[in-house]
Amino acid sequence: GENVEQHPSTLSVQEGDSAVIKCTYSDSASNYFPWYKQELGKRPQLIIDIRSNVGEKKDQRIAVTLNKTAKHFSLHITETQPEDSAVYFCAASGPGSARQLTFGSGTQLTVLP
Amino acid sequence: KAGVTQTPRYLIKTRGQQVTLSCSPISGHRSVSWYQQTPGQGLQFLFEYFSETQRNKGNFPGRFSGRQFSNSRSEMNVSTLELGDSALYLCASSAGDSPLHFGNGTRLTVT
């Protein structure tokens, strides 16, 4: 089955700096890659997603890049703010099973004021 | 539009008992998926229901089961509870090819 590895497990940045979180996946058939943000005690919330027919997607301060050949995708957050502090999860799913997500282990992002 | 609603929010059960968790999806969403979240194993897929049929199943023992009703509401059941079943159980709904929208979860503690 699919395996998703996520790095780093913890990340501290100064407010205003950029943060990058990286994930690799094992199944070359995977074609959908969402990112979720989970604040302490709250539900995971989708922040951005990308499909395999696209190499990059951007939404304001957040961007995701996908390299299908290398089987890795990354989350980029620019101009970080304290409210960006949370655990971020990457995930992957294959054709016909978009709701069967395999999640990475999560990255605890701390933005220092 | 109301989000995904899960009840109850918290549950404490004893080993050997069984438990039923409930999930009401976003109106119009016909797919309901269940995930288990633990500090050690992270977020793991349990199963997905669509139109009252289980469409996909994760790698969990048969003690974990679910069902979906004609109004798309879903329940999951865990029988013969073990200490290791203590977790946050998350339900997510989606429509068509849309992303998953998660509920706030049910925190199950097994003593």
Short mmCIF file of C-alpha atoms in Angstrom, two decimals:
data_model
loop_
_atom_site.label_atom_id
_atom_site.label_comp_id
_atom_site.label_asym_id
_atom_site.label_seq_id
_atom_site.Cartn_x
_atom_site.Cartn_y
_atom_site.Cartn_z
CA GLY A 1 0.00 0.00 0.00
CA GLU A 2 0.85 3.66 -0.06
CA ASN A 3 3.40 5.04 2.37
CA VAL A 4 3.86 8.77 3.01
CA GLU A 5 6.88 10.16 4.82
CA GLN A 6 6.89 13.72 6.13
CA HIS A 7 9.78 15.91 7.26
CA PRO A 8 10.61 17.64 9.49
CA SER A 9 8.58 16.50 12.48
CA THR A 10 9.07 19.89 14.17
CA LEU A 11 9.86 23.26 12.66
CA SER A 12 10.37 26.63 14.35
CA VAL A 13 10.57 29.84 12.35
CA GLN A 14 10.60 33.53 13.12
CA GLU A 15 7.50 35.50 12.26
CA GLY A 16 7.75 36.73 8.70
CA ASP A 17 10.09 33.96 7.58
CA SER A 18 9.12 31.13 5.23
CA ALA A 19 8.41 27.53 6.23
CA VAL A 20 8.80 24.46 4.03
CA ILE A 21 7.48 20.99 4.80
CA LYS A 22 8.31 18.04 2.56
CA CYS A 23 6.60 14.73 1.88
CA THR A 24 7.46 11.71 -0.20
CA TYR A 25 5.09 8.99 -1.33
CA SER A 26 5.68 5.46 -2.53
CA ASP A 27 2.81 4.63 -4.91
CA SER A 28 3.35 6.13 -8.35
CA ALA A 29 -0.41 5.72 -9.02
CA SER A 30 -1.27 8.30 -6.33
CA ASN A 31 -2.81 11.34 -7.94
CA TYR A 32 -4.27 13.53 -5.20
CA PHE A 33 -2.25 15.33 -2.50
CA PRO A 34 -4.01 17.47 0.13
CA TRP A 35 -2.51 19.33 3.06
CA TYR A 36 -4.36 19.69 6.35
CA LYS A 37 -3.75 22.03 9.28
CA GLN A 38 -4.75 20.88 12.75
CA GLU A 39 -4.70 23.26 15.68
CA LEU A 40 -4.58 21.85 19.18
CA GLY A 41 -7.88 20.20 20.08
CA LYS A 42 -9.45 21.00 16.74
CA ARG A 43 -10.33 19.15 13.57
CA PRO A 44 -7.99 18.88 10.59
CA GLN A 45 -8.79 21.58 8.03
CA LEU A 46 -7.84 21.49 4.38
CA ILE A 47 -5.51 24.35 3.47
CA ILE A 48 -4.55 23.43 -0.06
CA ASP A 49 -4.53 20.42 -2.37
CA ILE A 50 -3.00 19.48 -5.71
CA ARG A 51 -3.67 16.83 -8.31
CA SER A 52 -1.05 15.00 -10.30
CA ASN A 53 -1.77 16.85 -13.53
CA VAL A 54 -0.54 20.09 -11.94
CA GLY A 55 3.01 20.91 -10.83
CA GLU A 56 2.30 23.84 -8.56
CA LYS A 57 -0.64 25.56 -6.90
CA LYS A 58 -0.74 28.75 -4.90
CA ASP A 59 -3.28 30.34 -2.58
CA GLN A 60 -2.13 33.65 -1.08
CA ARG A 61 0.74 32.83 1.32
CA ILE A 62 0.48 29.08 0.78
CA ALA A 63 1.82 27.06 -2.13
CA VAL A 64 2.28 23.39 -2.90
CA THR A 65 4.67 21.90 -5.43
CA LEU A 66 4.59 18.37 -6.81
CA ASN A 67 7.38 16.41 -8.45
CA LYS A 68 5.84 13.21 -9.84
CA THR A 69 9.13 11.83 -11.08
CA ALA A 70 10.72 12.03 -7.65
CA LYS A 71 7.42 11.27 -5.91
CA HIS A 72 7.59 14.16 -3.53
CA PHE A 73 5.53 17.23 -2.78
CA SER A 74 6.12 20.22 -0.55
CA LEU A 75 4.16 22.87 1.32
CA HIS A 76 5.52 26.40 1.32
CA ILE A 77 4.21 29.06 3.70
CA THR A 78 5.55 32.57 3.20
CA GLU A 79 5.41 35.54 5.58
CA THR A 80 4.53 33.27 8.48
CA GLN A 81 2.34 34.56 11.30
CA PRO A 82 1.84 33.26 14.86
CA GLU A 83 -1.60 31.95 13.87
CA ASP A 84 0.13 29.61 11.40
CA SER A 85 1.39 27.64 14.41
CA ALA A 86 -0.24 24.19 14.22
CA VAL A 87 0.40 20.62 13.11
CA TYR A 88 0.44 20.19 9.35
CA PHE A 89 -0.31 16.87 7.67
CA CYS A 90 0.34 15.88 4.10
CA ALA A 91 -1.62 13.04 2.51
CA ALA A 92 -1.90 11.07 -0.69
CA SER A 93 -4.54 8.97 -2.38
CA GLY A 94 -4.83 7.00 -5.57
CA PRO A 95 -7.33 6.85 -8.42
CA GLY A 96 -10.76 5.67 -7.38
CA SER A 97 -9.99 6.17 -3.71
CA ALA A 98 -9.78 9.90 -3.19
CA ARG A 99 -11.30 9.56 0.26
CA GLN A 100 -8.86 6.85 1.36
CA LEU A 101 -6.06 9.16 2.33
CA THR A 102 -2.69 7.97 3.59
CA PHE A 103 -1.35 10.64 5.90
CA GLY A 104 2.16 11.67 6.78
CA SER A 105 3.17 11.74 10.43
CA GLY A 106 2.71 15.50 10.78
CA THR A 107 4.90 18.56 11.30
CA GLN A 108 4.54 20.75 14.38
CA LEU A 109 5.12 24.28 13.10
CA THR A 110 5.84 26.99 15.65
CA VAL A 111 6.03 30.60 14.52
CA LEU A 112 7.94 32.68 17.04
CA PRO A 113 6.83 36.31 17.41
CA LYS B 1 -24.11 25.33 5.92
CA ALA B 2 -23.54 23.20 9.00
CA GLY B 3 -20.31 21.24 9.14
CA VAL B 4 -19.74 17.58 9.92
CA THR B 5 -21.25 16.76 13.30
CA GLN B 6 -19.95 13.97 15.48
CA THR B 7 -21.49 12.71 18.69
CA PRO B 8 -20.61 12.24 21.41
CA ARG B 9 -17.51 14.43 21.78
CA TYR B 10 -16.09 12.34 24.61
CA LEU B 11 -16.55 8.74 25.69
CA ILE B 12 -15.04 6.66 28.45
CA LYS B 13 -15.45 2.91 28.19
CA THR B 14 -14.05 -0.18 29.87
CA ARG B 15 -12.09 -2.92 28.16
CA GLY B 16 -14.36 -5.53 26.64
CA GLN B 17 -17.27 -3.16 26.13
CA GLN B 18 -18.52 -1.97 22.78
CA VAL B 19 -19.12 1.57 21.56
CA THR B 20 -21.05 3.30 18.79
CA LEU B 21 -20.04 6.66 17.38
CA SER B 22 -22.25 8.80 15.19
CA CYS B 23 -21.55 11.16 12.31
CA SER B 24 -23.84 13.51 10.40
CA PRO B 25 -22.24 14.72 7.16
CA ILE B 26 -22.54 18.11 5.54
CA SER B 27 -25.89 18.42 3.82
CA GLY B 28 -25.64 17.01 0.29
CA HIS B 29 -22.50 14.99 1.00
CA ARG B 30 -23.08 11.31 0.33
CA SER B 31 -19.63 9.98 1.16
CA VAL B 32 -18.59 9.47 4.78
CA SER B 33 -15.12 8.32 5.79
CA TRP B 34 -13.78 7.42 9.22
CA TYR B 35 -10.25 7.90 10.50
CA GLN B 36 -8.49 7.02 13.75
CA GLN B 37 -5.97 9.48 15.15
CA THR B 38 -3.45 8.45 17.81
CA PRO B 39 -0.13 9.97 18.89
CA GLY B 40 1.72 6.80 17.92
CA GLN B 41 0.10 5.82 14.62
CA GLY B 42 -1.10 9.21 13.42
CA LEU B 43 -4.12 9.45 11.16
CA GLN B 44 -5.24 6.12 9.78
CA PHE B 45 -8.11 5.34 7.39
CA LEU B 46 -10.79 3.03 8.77
CA PHE B 47 -13.47 2.86 6.07
CA GLU B 48 -15.59 4.83 3.63
CA TYR B 49 -19.30 4.61 2.97
CA PHE B 50 -21.24 5.86 -0.02
CA SER B 51 -24.92 5.30 -0.65
CA GLU B 52 -25.14 2.93 2.31
CA THR B 53 -22.35 0.71 0.93
CA GLN B 54 -18.84 0.30 2.24
CA ARG B 55 -16.61 1.38 -0.61
CA ASN B 56 -13.15 1.09 0.90
CA LYS B 57 -11.74 -0.42 4.07
CA GLY B 58 -8.47 0.19 5.86
CA ASN B 59 -6.28 -2.27 7.69
CA PHE B 60 -8.19 -2.61 10.95
CA PRO B 61 -9.53 -5.76 12.65
CA GLY B 62 -13.12 -6.89 12.22
CA ARG B 63 -13.97 -5.41 15.64
CA PHE B 64 -14.25 -2.11 13.79
CA SER B 65 -17.38 -1.84 11.70
CA GLY B 66 -19.62 0.81 10.31
CA ARG B 67 -22.77 1.53 8.45
CA GLN B 68 -24.48 4.34 6.61
CA PHE B 69 -28.14 5.19 6.56
CA SER B 70 -30.29 6.41 3.69
CA ASN B 71 -29.92 10.02 4.91
CA SER B 72 -26.10 9.62 4.66
CA ARG B 73 -25.62 9.68 8.41
CA SER B 74 -23.07 7.10 9.51
CA GLU B 75 -22.19 5.16 12.61
CA MET B 76 -19.10 3.22 13.49
CA ASN B 77 -18.96 0.48 16.07
CA VAL B 78 -16.04 -0.96 17.96
CA SER B 79 -16.65 -4.21 19.81
CA THR B 80 -14.60 -5.84 22.55
CA LEU B 81 -12.71 -2.65 23.27
CA GLU B 82 -8.98 -2.78 23.94
CA LEU B 83 -6.78 -0.19 25.64
CA GLY B 84 -5.15 0.49 22.27
CA ASP B 85 -8.47 1.63 20.83
CA SER B 86 -8.17 4.85 22.82
CA ALA B 87 -8.00 7.52 20.15
CA LEU B 88 -9.67 10.45 18.48
CA TYR B 89 -12.11 9.10 15.88
CA LEU B 90 -12.66 11.51 13.04
CA CYS B 91 -15.45 11.43 10.52
CA ALA B 92 -15.15 13.23 7.21
CA SER B 93 -17.67 13.84 4.46
CA SER B 94 -17.33 14.77 0.83
CA ALA B 95 -19.40 15.26 -2.30
CA GLY B 96 -18.26 13.92 -5.63
CA ASP B 97 -14.59 14.64 -6.09
CA SER B 98 -14.44 17.35 -3.44
CA PRO B 99 -11.93 17.28 -0.57
CA LEU B 100 -12.70 15.71 2.77
CA HIS B 101 -14.27 17.91 5.42
CA PHE B 102 -13.60 16.62 8.92
CA GLY B 103 -15.74 16.79 12.02
CA ASN B 104 -14.39 17.65 15.46
CA GLY B 105 -14.09 13.99 16.36
CA THR B 106 -15.05 11.74 19.23
CA ARG B 107 -12.38 11.26 21.89
CA LEU B 108 -12.63 7.64 23.08
CA THR B 109 -10.81 6.58 26.23
CA VAL B 110 -10.70 2.90 27.11
CA THR B 111 -9.80 2.04 30.72
#
